[in-house]
Tab-separated table of C-alpha atoms and ligand atoms in Angstrom:
chain	number	residue	atom	x	y	z
A	264	UNK	CA	-14.887	-39.356	-44.270
A	265	UNK	CA	-16.123	-39.441	-40.753
A	266	UNK	CA	-15.733	-36.627	-38.297
A	267	UNK	CA	-14.609	-36.734	-34.695
A	268	UNK	CA	-15.000	-34.490	-31.645
A	269	UNK	CA	-12.512	-34.861	-28.790
A	270	UNK	CA	-11.679	-33.051	-25.548
A	271	UNK	CA	-9.131	-35.158	-23.699
A	272	UNK	CA	-6.376	-32.513	-23.456
A	273	UNK	CA	-5.353	-29.602	-21.201
A	274	UNK	CA	-8.515	-27.606	-20.359
A	275	UNK	CA	-10.639	-29.684	-22.743
A	276	UNK	CA	-14.350	-29.819	-21.875
A	277	UNK	CA	-17.391	-30.965	-23.852
A	278	UNK	CA	-19.832	-33.872	-24.066
A	279	UNK	CA	-20.665	-35.447	-27.393
A	280	UNK	CA	-24.327	-36.217	-28.035
A	281	UNK	CA	-24.110	-36.981	-31.745
A	282	UNK	CA	-21.170	-36.395	-34.060
A	283	UNK	CA	-22.188	-38.447	-37.093
A	284	UNK	CA	-23.314	-35.591	-39.330
A	285	UNK	CA	-21.033	-32.584	-39.991
A	286	UNK	CA	-24.113	-30.450	-40.698
A	287	UNK	CA	-25.609	-31.234	-37.308
A	288	UNK	CA	-23.001	-31.947	-34.660
A	289	UNK	CA	-24.802	-32.100	-31.301
A	290	UNK	CA	-22.851	-31.370	-28.124
A	291	UNK	CA	-23.503	-30.523	-24.483
A	292	UNK	CA	-21.581	-28.308	-22.101
A	293	UNK	CA	-20.392	-30.250	-19.107
A	294	UNK	CA	-20.343	-29.193	-15.482
A	295	UNK	CA	-17.204	-28.233	-13.561
A	296	UNK	CA	-15.756	-31.265	-11.781
A	297	UNK	CA	-17.626	-31.607	-8.449
A	298	UNK	CA	-19.732	-28.465	-8.915
A	299	UNK	CA	-22.808	-27.368	-10.822
A	300	UNK	CA	-21.216	-24.479	-12.711
A	301	UNK	CA	-21.346	-24.978	-16.440
A	302	UNK	CA	-20.038	-22.661	-19.190
A	303	UNK	CA	-16.468	-23.401	-20.313
A	304	UNK	CA	-15.960	-25.473	-23.453
A	305	UNK	CA	-12.894	-26.437	-25.433
A	306	UNK	CA	-12.895	-29.204	-28.032
A	307	UNK	CA	-11.316	-30.397	-31.256
A	308	UNK	CA	-13.085	-31.205	-34.508
A	309	UNK	CA	-11.352	-33.473	-36.998
A	310	UNK	CA	-12.319	-34.534	-40.498
A	311	UNK	CA	-14.379	-31.503	-41.556
A	312	UNK	CA	-11.909	-29.792	-43.895
A	313	UNK	CA	-13.701	-27.595	-46.439
A	314	UNK	CA	-17.093	-28.768	-45.148
A	315	UNK	CA	-19.710	-26.459	-43.672
A	316	UNK	CA	-19.742	-27.610	-40.073
A	317	UNK	CA	-22.750	-26.794	-37.916
A	318	UNK	CA	-22.166	-27.394	-34.216
A	319	UNK	CA	-25.150	-27.168	-31.889
A	320	UNK	CA	-24.577	-26.890	-28.143
A	321	UNK	CA	-27.921	-28.194	-26.966
A	322	UNK	CA	-27.827	-27.203	-23.292
A	323	UNK	CA	-26.306	-23.721	-23.701
A	324	UNK	CA	-29.493	-22.218	-22.233
A	325	UNK	CA	-28.830	-24.099	-18.968
A	326	UNK	CA	-25.346	-22.574	-18.586
A	327	UNK	CA	-24.516	-20.716	-15.368
A	328	UNK	CA	-24.471	-17.380	-17.205
A	329	UNK	CA	-26.813	-18.044	-20.117
A	330	UNK	CA	-27.030	-14.298	-20.791
A	331	UNK	CA	-23.337	-14.547	-21.555
A	332	UNK	CA	-24.262	-16.106	-24.908
A	333	UNK	CA	-26.103	-12.997	-26.111
A	334	UNK	CA	-23.825	-11.233	-28.557
A	335	UNK	CA	-21.164	-13.881	-27.961
A	336	UNK	CA	-19.037	-15.517	-30.673
A	337	UNK	CA	-16.954	-18.641	-30.048
A	338	UNK	CA	-13.216	-18.677	-30.760
A	339	UNK	CA	-11.485	-21.164	-33.052
A	340	UNK	CA	-7.895	-22.006	-33.962
A	341	UNK	CA	-5.968	-24.414	-36.170
A	342	UNK	CA	-2.610	-24.119	-34.428
A	343	UNK	CA	-3.799	-23.071	-30.910
A	344	UNK	CA	-1.618	-19.936	-31.293
A	345	UNK	CA	-3.863	-17.807	-33.486
A	346	UNK	CA	-7.466	-17.657	-32.351
A	347	UNK	CA	-10.304	-16.016	-34.266
A	348	UNK	CA	-14.026	-15.568	-33.748
A	349	UNK	CA	-16.546	-17.677	-35.680
A	350	UNK	CA	-20.234	-17.275	-36.505
A	351	UNK	CA	-22.266	-18.066	-33.383
A	352	UNK	CA	-25.973	-17.740	-32.629
A	353	UNK	CA	-27.988	-18.303	-29.480
A	354	UNK	CA	-31.764	-18.730	-29.552
A	355	UNK	CA	-32.225	-18.754	-25.769
A	356	UNK	CA	-31.743	-22.497	-25.614
A	357	UNK	CA	-29.313	-23.819	-28.198
A	358	UNK	CA	-26.056	-22.167	-29.249
A	359	UNK	CA	-25.104	-22.803	-32.864
A	360	UNK	CA	-21.547	-22.409	-34.155
A	361	UNK	CA	-20.978	-22.425	-37.920
A	362	UNK	CA	-17.571	-22.742	-39.483
A	363	UNK	CA	-15.965	-24.185	-42.600
A	364	UNK	CA	-12.514	-25.340	-41.462
A	365	UNK	CA	-9.507	-24.844	-43.766
A	366	UNK	CA	-7.738	-27.786	-42.161
A	367	UNK	CA	-8.378	-31.349	-41.032
A	368	UNK	CA	-8.189	-30.323	-37.390
A	369	UNK	CA	-9.693	-27.265	-35.714
A	370	UNK	CA	-10.189	-26.318	-32.071
A	371	UNK	CA	-13.113	-24.383	-30.609
A	372	UNK	CA	-13.165	-22.753	-27.165
A	373	UNK	CA	-15.120	-20.358	-24.977
A	374	UNK	CA	-12.105	-18.026	-24.886
A	375	UNK	CA	-8.476	-18.159	-26.001
A	376	UNK	CA	-7.039	-20.732	-23.585
A	377	UNK	CA	-3.945	-20.090	-21.476
A	378	UNK	CA	-2.362	-23.504	-21.238
A	379	UNK	CA	-0.604	-25.112	-18.298
A	380	UNK	CA	2.473	-25.452	-20.511
A	381	UNK	CA	2.431	-21.700	-21.145
A	382	UNK	CA	2.042	-21.126	-17.416
A	383	UNK	CA	5.160	-23.200	-16.701
A	384	UNK	CA	7.018	-21.473	-19.532
A	385	UNK	CA	6.079	-18.064	-18.083
A	386	UNK	CA	7.473	-19.025	-14.675
A	387	UNK	CA	10.635	-20.298	-16.353
A	388	UNK	CA	11.088	-17.210	-18.456
A	389	UNK	CA	10.520	-14.557	-15.770
A	390	UNK	CA	12.436	-16.646	-13.243
A	391	UNK	CA	15.686	-15.990	-15.108
A	392	UNK	CA	15.572	-12.312	-14.167
A	393	UNK	CA	17.761	-11.242	-11.243
A	394	UNK	CA	14.814	-9.201	-9.997
A	395	UNK	CA	12.539	-12.242	-9.716
A	396	UNK	CA	12.095	-15.117	-7.309
A	397	UNK	CA	9.681	-17.868	-8.215
A	398	UNK	CA	8.289	-19.107	-4.912
A	399	UNK	CA	6.475	-22.385	-4.292
A	400	UNK	CA	3.519	-21.828	-1.966
A	401	UNK	CA	2.397	-25.441	-1.709
A	402	UNK	CA	0.495	-28.160	-3.511
A	403	UNK	CA	-2.938	-28.091	-5.056
A	404	UNK	CA	-5.366	-30.944	-4.450
A	405	UNK	CA	-4.293	-32.680	-7.679
A	406	UNK	CA	-0.645	-32.225	-6.678
A	407	UNK	CA	0.276	-29.307	-8.913
A	408	UNK	CA	2.631	-26.535	-7.787
A	409	UNK	CA	1.033	-23.303	-6.634
A	410	UNK	CA	3.632	-20.683	-7.576
A	411	UNK	CA	4.083	-17.018	-6.854
A	412	UNK	CA	6.352	-14.643	-8.759
A	413	UNK	CA	8.038	-12.051	-6.539
A	414	UNK	CA	9.345	-9.078	-8.500
A	415	UNK	CA	11.623	-6.531	-6.893
A	416	UNK	CA	13.226	-6.118	-3.511
A	417	UNK	CA	11.181	-7.671	-0.656
A	418	UNK	CA	12.489	-4.954	1.668
A	419	UNK	CA	10.776	-2.269	-0.448
A	420	UNK	CA	8.242	-0.288	1.532
A	421	UNK	CA	5.103	-1.044	-0.485
A	422	UNK	CA	3.652	-4.483	-1.141
A	423	UNK	CA	1.542	-4.994	-4.243
A	424	UNK	CA	-0.433	-8.196	-4.768
A	425	UNK	CA	-1.818	-9.366	-8.110
A	426	UNK	CA	-3.688	-12.665	-8.297
A	427	UNK	CA	-5.383	-14.194	-11.340
A	428	UNK	CA	-7.612	-17.107	-12.355
A	429	UNK	CA	-9.271	-17.894	-9.061
A	430	UNK	CA	-11.942	-18.751	-11.626
A	431	UNK	CA	-9.902	-20.968	-13.913
A	432	UNK	CA	-12.043	-20.588	-17.052
A	433	UNK	CA	-11.288	-16.850	-16.986
A	434	UNK	CA	-8.064	-17.417	-18.893
A	435	UNK	CA	-7.872	-13.759	-19.970
A	436	UNK	CA	-6.737	-13.065	-16.403
A	437	UNK	CA	-3.487	-14.970	-16.868
A	438	UNK	CA	-2.912	-13.361	-20.274
A	439	UNK	CA	-3.143	-10.016	-18.480
A	440	UNK	CA	-0.608	-11.094	-15.853
A	441	UNK	CA	1.832	-12.179	-18.561
A	442	UNK	CA	1.612	-8.660	-20.006
A	443	UNK	CA	2.130	-7.076	-16.599
A	444	UNK	CA	5.149	-9.247	-15.767
A	445	UNK	CA	6.839	-8.691	-19.128
A	446	UNK	CA	6.349	-4.918	-18.854
A	447	UNK	CA	7.650	-4.910	-15.274
A	448	UNK	CA	10.814	-6.742	-16.315
A	449	UNK	CA	11.490	-4.532	-19.346
A	450	UNK	CA	14.537	-2.463	-18.345
A	451	UNK	CA	13.565	0.179	-20.922
A	452	UNK	CA	10.174	0.741	-19.270
A	453	UNK	CA	10.471	3.807	-17.006
A	454	UNK	CA	7.133	3.143	-15.272
A	455	UNK	CA	8.332	-0.332	-14.318
A	456	UNK	CA	11.566	1.061	-12.935
A	457	UNK	CA	9.738	3.674	-10.891
A	458	UNK	CA	7.420	0.976	-9.503
A	459	UNK	CA	10.309	-1.285	-8.555
A	460	UNK	CA	12.029	1.622	-6.772
A	461	UNK	CA	9.086	1.802	-4.418
A	462	UNK	CA	7.499	-1.613	-4.229
A	463	UNK	CA	7.788	-5.346	-4.370
A	464	UNK	CA	5.126	-7.205	-6.346
A	465	UNK	CA	3.716	-10.567	-5.346
A	466	UNK	CA	2.051	-12.082	-8.391
A	467	UNK	CA	0.120	-15.359	-8.494
A	468	UNK	CA	-0.428	-15.929	-12.232
A	469	UNK	CA	-2.687	-18.931	-11.729
A	470	UNK	CA	-4.589	-19.330	-8.435
A	471	UNK	CA	-6.384	-22.415	-9.694
A	472	UNK	CA	-4.078	-24.796	-11.587
A	473	UNK	CA	-6.313	-27.854	-11.122
A	474	UNK	CA	-9.456	-26.137	-12.349
A	475	UNK	CA	-7.519	-24.763	-15.316
A	476	UNK	CA	-6.277	-28.143	-16.467
A	477	UNK	CA	-9.607	-29.826	-15.717
A	478	UNK	CA	-11.407	-27.345	-17.944
A	479	UNK	CA	-13.553	-25.845	-15.158
A	480	UNK	CA	-15.142	-22.423	-15.317
A	481	UNK	CA	-15.220	-21.496	-11.624
A	482	UNK	CA	-14.004	-24.214	-9.254
A	483	UNK	CA	-10.961	-26.175	-8.146
A	484	UNK	CA	-10.557	-29.955	-7.936
A	485	UNK	CA	-12.728	-30.122	-4.797
A	486	UNK	CA	-15.522	-28.092	-6.337
A	487	UNK	CA	-14.684	-24.961	-4.308
A	488	UNK	CA	-15.282	-21.499	-5.770
A	489	UNK	CA	-12.041	-19.951	-4.538
A	490	UNK	CA	-13.443	-16.425	-4.614
A	491	UNK	CA	-15.887	-17.395	-1.847
A	492	UNK	CA	-13.247	-18.969	0.416
A	493	UNK	CA	-11.370	-15.971	1.818
A	494	UNK	CA	-13.020	-15.931	5.259
A	495	UNK	CA	-12.212	-19.534	6.117
A	496	UNK	CA	-10.003	-21.234	3.525
A	497	UNK	CA	-9.341	-24.903	4.190
A	498	UNK	CA	-6.234	-26.948	3.476
A	499	UNK	CA	-8.515	-29.780	2.405
A	500	UNK	CA	-10.871	-28.029	-0.005
A	501	UNK	CA	-9.251	-24.663	-0.835
A	502	UNK	CA	-5.486	-24.904	-0.179
A	503	UNK	CA	-4.829	-22.354	-2.952
A	504	UNK	CA	-6.527	-19.576	-0.962
A	505	UNK	CA	-5.159	-20.870	2.339
A	506	UNK	CA	-1.540	-20.538	1.174
A	507	UNK	CA	-1.937	-17.160	-0.508
A	508	UNK	CA	-3.879	-15.657	2.381
A	509	UNK	CA	-1.186	-16.851	4.788
A	510	UNK	CA	1.547	-15.276	2.663
A	511	UNK	CA	-0.346	-11.965	2.557
A	512	UNK	CA	-0.611	-12.071	6.353
A	513	UNK	CA	3.139	-12.590	6.488
A	514	UNK	CA	4.272	-9.770	4.154
A	515	UNK	CA	1.342	-7.301	4.256
A	516	UNK	CA	-0.539	-5.597	1.462
A	517	UNK	CA	-0.751	-1.985	0.201
A	518	UNK	CA	-2.522	-2.646	-3.108
A	519	UNK	CA	-4.488	-5.741	-4.141
A	520	UNK	CA	-5.662	-6.592	-7.644
A	521	UNK	CA	-7.713	-9.721	-8.359
A	522	UNK	CA	-8.075	-10.392	-12.100
A	523	UNK	CA	-11.240	-11.965	-13.545
A	524	UNK	CA	-13.333	-12.317	-16.680
A	525	UNK	CA	-17.007	-11.422	-16.963
A	526	UNK	CA	-19.309	-13.602	-19.052
A	527	UNK	CA	-21.947	-10.946	-19.670
A	528	UNK	CA	-20.614	-7.406	-19.899
A	529	UNK	CA	-18.611	-6.486	-23.023
A	530	UNK	CA	-16.382	-4.012	-21.167
A	531	UNK	CA	-13.280	-3.754	-18.987
A	532	UNK	CA	-14.131	-2.494	-15.508
A	533	UNK	CA	-13.288	-2.772	-11.818
A	534	UNK	CA	-15.404	-3.586	-8.800
A	535	UNK	CA	-14.139	-1.650	-5.778
A	536	UNK	CA	-14.559	-1.897	-2.036
A	537	UNK	CA	-16.689	1.210	-1.432
A	538	UNK	CA	-19.580	-0.873	-0.043
A	539	UNK	CA	-17.469	-2.103	2.883
A	540	UNK	CA	-18.298	-0.925	6.349
A	541	UNK	CA	-15.582	1.459	7.529
A	542	UNK	CA	-14.414	2.261	3.987
A	543	UNK	CA	-12.562	5.500	4.718
A	544	UNK	CA	-12.268	8.793	2.882
A	545	UNK	CA	-8.617	7.976	2.330
A	546	UNK	CA	-9.542	4.660	0.718
A	547	UNK	CA	-12.105	6.416	-1.470
A	548	UNK	CA	-9.530	8.953	-2.605
A	549	UNK	CA	-6.927	6.282	-3.332
A	550	UNK	CA	-9.367	3.999	-5.128
A	551	UNK	CA	-10.518	6.916	-7.308
A	552	UNK	CA	-6.927	7.858	-8.078
A	553	UNK	CA	-6.207	4.310	-9.263
A	554	UNK	CA	-9.329	4.228	-11.428
A	555	UNK	CA	-8.713	7.677	-12.962
A	556	UNK	CA	-5.134	6.759	-13.738
A	557	UNK	CA	-6.219	3.474	-15.381
A	558	UNK	CA	-8.708	5.406	-17.544
A	559	UNK	CA	-5.921	7.690	-18.690
A	560	UNK	CA	-3.505	4.812	-19.294
A	561	UNK	CA	-5.787	2.586	-21.390
A	562	UNK	CA	-8.792	3.506	-23.562
A	563	UNK	CA	-9.902	-0.132	-23.093
A	564	UNK	CA	-10.641	0.633	-19.435
A	565	UNK	CA	-13.892	2.424	-18.572
A	566	UNK	CA	-16.145	3.227	-15.622
A	567	UNK	CA	-19.570	3.654	-17.215
A	568	UNK	CA	-20.496	-0.043	-17.202
A	569	UNK	CA	-19.878	-2.400	-14.284
A	570	UNK	CA	-21.487	-4.075	-11.262
A	571	UNK	CA	-23.893	-2.416	-8.857
A	572	UNK	CA	-22.062	-1.748	-5.587
A	573	UNK	CA	-24.568	-4.049	-3.845
A	574	UNK	CA	-23.995	-7.075	-6.069
A	575	UNK	CA	-22.217	-9.198	-3.456
A	576	UNK	CA	-23.814	-8.017	-0.216
A	577	UNK	CA	-24.287	-11.416	1.391
A	578	UNK	CA	-20.974	-13.066	0.612
A	579	UNK	CA	-19.043	-9.834	0.863
A	580	UNK	CA	-16.012	-10.797	2.937
A	581	UNK	CA	-15.763	-14.234	1.350
A	582	UNK	CA	-14.522	-12.453	-1.791
A	583	UNK	CA	-10.791	-11.872	-2.113
A	584	UNK	CA	-10.789	-8.157	-2.917
A	585	UNK	CA	-13.417	-7.305	-0.256
A	586	UNK	CA	-11.680	-9.398	2.383
A	587	UNK	CA	-8.319	-7.761	1.667
A	588	UNK	CA	-9.783	-4.241	1.414
A	589	UNK	CA	-11.513	-4.768	4.745
A	590	UNK	CA	-8.514	-6.322	6.503
A	591	UNK	CA	-5.662	-4.173	5.156
A	592	UNK	CA	-7.585	-0.924	4.492
A	593	UNK	CA	-5.831	-0.586	1.144
A	594	UNK	CA	-6.974	-0.133	-2.451
A	595	UNK	CA	-8.384	-3.552	-3.308
A	596	UNK	CA	-10.053	-4.165	-6.646
A	597	UNK	CA	-11.533	-6.925	-8.752
A	598	UNK	CA	-10.622	-6.247	-12.369
A	599	UNK	CA	-13.027	-7.738	-14.912
A	600	UNK	CA	-12.130	-8.380	-18.548
A	601	UNK	CA	-14.740	-9.408	-21.122
A	602	UNK	CA	-15.226	-12.840	-22.656
A	603	UNK	CA	-16.925	-11.172	-25.624
A	604	UNK	CA	-15.278	-7.940	-26.674
A	605	UNK	CA	-14.863	-4.338	-25.627
A	606	UNK	CA	-18.017	-2.865	-27.154
A	607	UNK	CA	-16.380	0.579	-27.185
A	608	UNK	CA	-13.610	-0.715	-29.441
A	609	UNK	CA	-14.815	-3.946	-31.007
A	610	UNK	CA	-12.513	-6.166	-33.061
A	611	UNK	CA	-14.566	-8.258	-35.464
A	612	UNK	CA	-11.706	-10.659	-36.164
A	613	UNK	CA	-10.648	-11.658	-32.646
A	614	UNK	CA	-13.004	-9.922	-30.203
A	615	UNK	CA	-11.372	-9.524	-26.788
A	616	UNK	CA	-8.391	-11.890	-26.725
A	617	UNK	CA	-5.121	-12.820	-25.075
A	618	UNK	CA	-3.084	-10.093	-26.758
A	619	UNK	CA	-5.525	-7.348	-25.793
A	620	UNK	CA	-5.472	-8.674	-22.229
A	621	UNK	CA	-1.660	-8.518	-22.253
A	622	UNK	CA	-1.736	-4.911	-23.495
A	623	UNK	CA	-4.114	-4.033	-20.676
A	624	UNK	CA	-1.738	-5.746	-18.247
A	625	UNK	CA	1.081	-3.516	-19.519
A	626	UNK	CA	-1.080	-0.402	-19.206
A	627	UNK	CA	-1.953	-1.361	-15.622
A	628	UNK	CA	1.562	-0.359	-14.548
A	629	UNK	CA	0.514	3.304	-14.730
A	630	UNK	CA	-2.288	3.120	-12.126
A	631	UNK	CA	-0.076	0.897	-9.958
A	632	UNK	CA	2.575	3.622	-9.963
A	633	UNK	CA	-0.064	6.283	-9.274
A	634	UNK	CA	-1.271	4.263	-6.310
A	635	UNK	CA	2.265	3.914	-4.923
A	636	UNK	CA	2.843	7.663	-5.084
A	637	UNK	CA	-0.346	8.412	-3.151
B	716	ZN	ZN1	-14.302	-14.526	-11.896
C-alpha cells in the first residue's frame, strides 16, 4: 500500500521531496509565507499503519533556529486531541523522526497546534459570561477577525493587557491564554475574584490569525514580524499591531504580558524591561514582585535561565513589551514557554504541551494579583 504526506489544512506546513518509501520519507521545511523564517511544520502521514516510518527533514539545519532541534522531539497525534512525543534525532543537518503508527492516519507537528476552530470556540465559550465582552478590533490582511476578550468592569482602576501569538507558530501562547481565561471566569477561584475587583483585563488570544492558519512560525500574511512593528505599525502590513496599539492608547495599561514560545531554551522564563532607558526603581521593584510571585505560584516558572538583558538592544522599542514598558512605565514582560520541555520537570510522554501551558496560564493569576496590589 502506498503512503501519502499532506499538509493542506489549518496550520499545515511541509514540502514533500520523496514519499515513495516508508523507510525513507524525505521532506523539507517550508518558509513562512512572504518571509525567510523557517521552522514550523505540521503534516499528515497516511498508509503507514504498523510500519516503521522514518521521516527525514532534509533542510532542518537551515531552519531559523537550528539549535532548537538539539534535544527536541517532534509531537504526533492520531486524533489531533492527544499529542505525544516521538523519537527524533538531529545530526546538525537532517532531522530524523521515527515512529510506527498504530493507525492509518497520523499527524506530526513542531508543537501541539492550537487550531483556528478552537480559537473561535474559545471566543464563543468565554463570550457567554456576563463578565466578558468579545470585541472586534478589525480585519487581518486575509480578512479574518482580530478579536479581543475584555474581562471585568472597564471602569475598574487597573488595566491589564495579555496578548499572545504575535509569532503564530508559538501555539503554546494561546494554550496559556485559554488557561488564564478559564481560571479568571471560574466563580470558585478567589484569586480571579480579587483580580476582577481591582482590574479589567484586555486579552488578545491570537494576535496573528493569518499566520496561524497559514502555518507560519513568525510572520503574518504580509511577511511582517509583528513583534518588530510596535514603533510604526501599518494598516497595510501590520494591521494587527496597529489596532491593538490604538486600543491600548485609548484605555491605558498598568500591566502588560506578551506570551511567546522559545525554540531553544527548555525552560519557562520572562524577559523584562530593565534595559530600558529611564527604567525606574519603582518599575524594578514591581517587576521583581511579579517575578517572585510567579516563582511561588508555579514550580514550572524559573529565573535561572533566560535571555541576556542586552539581547534586543538594536530593535528595542520595536518589541511589544519594551515599547509598552517604555511608554506606560508599567510592568511589561515577554513570557517565554518552551517548545521542548521544562528541563527541571521533564515529561517524557508529552514534553511541554498545551495542558501544561494552560496550567501555567492559571497559575499566572497569582502574580497578576500581586502586581495589582503593589
Ligand atoms: Zn515569539
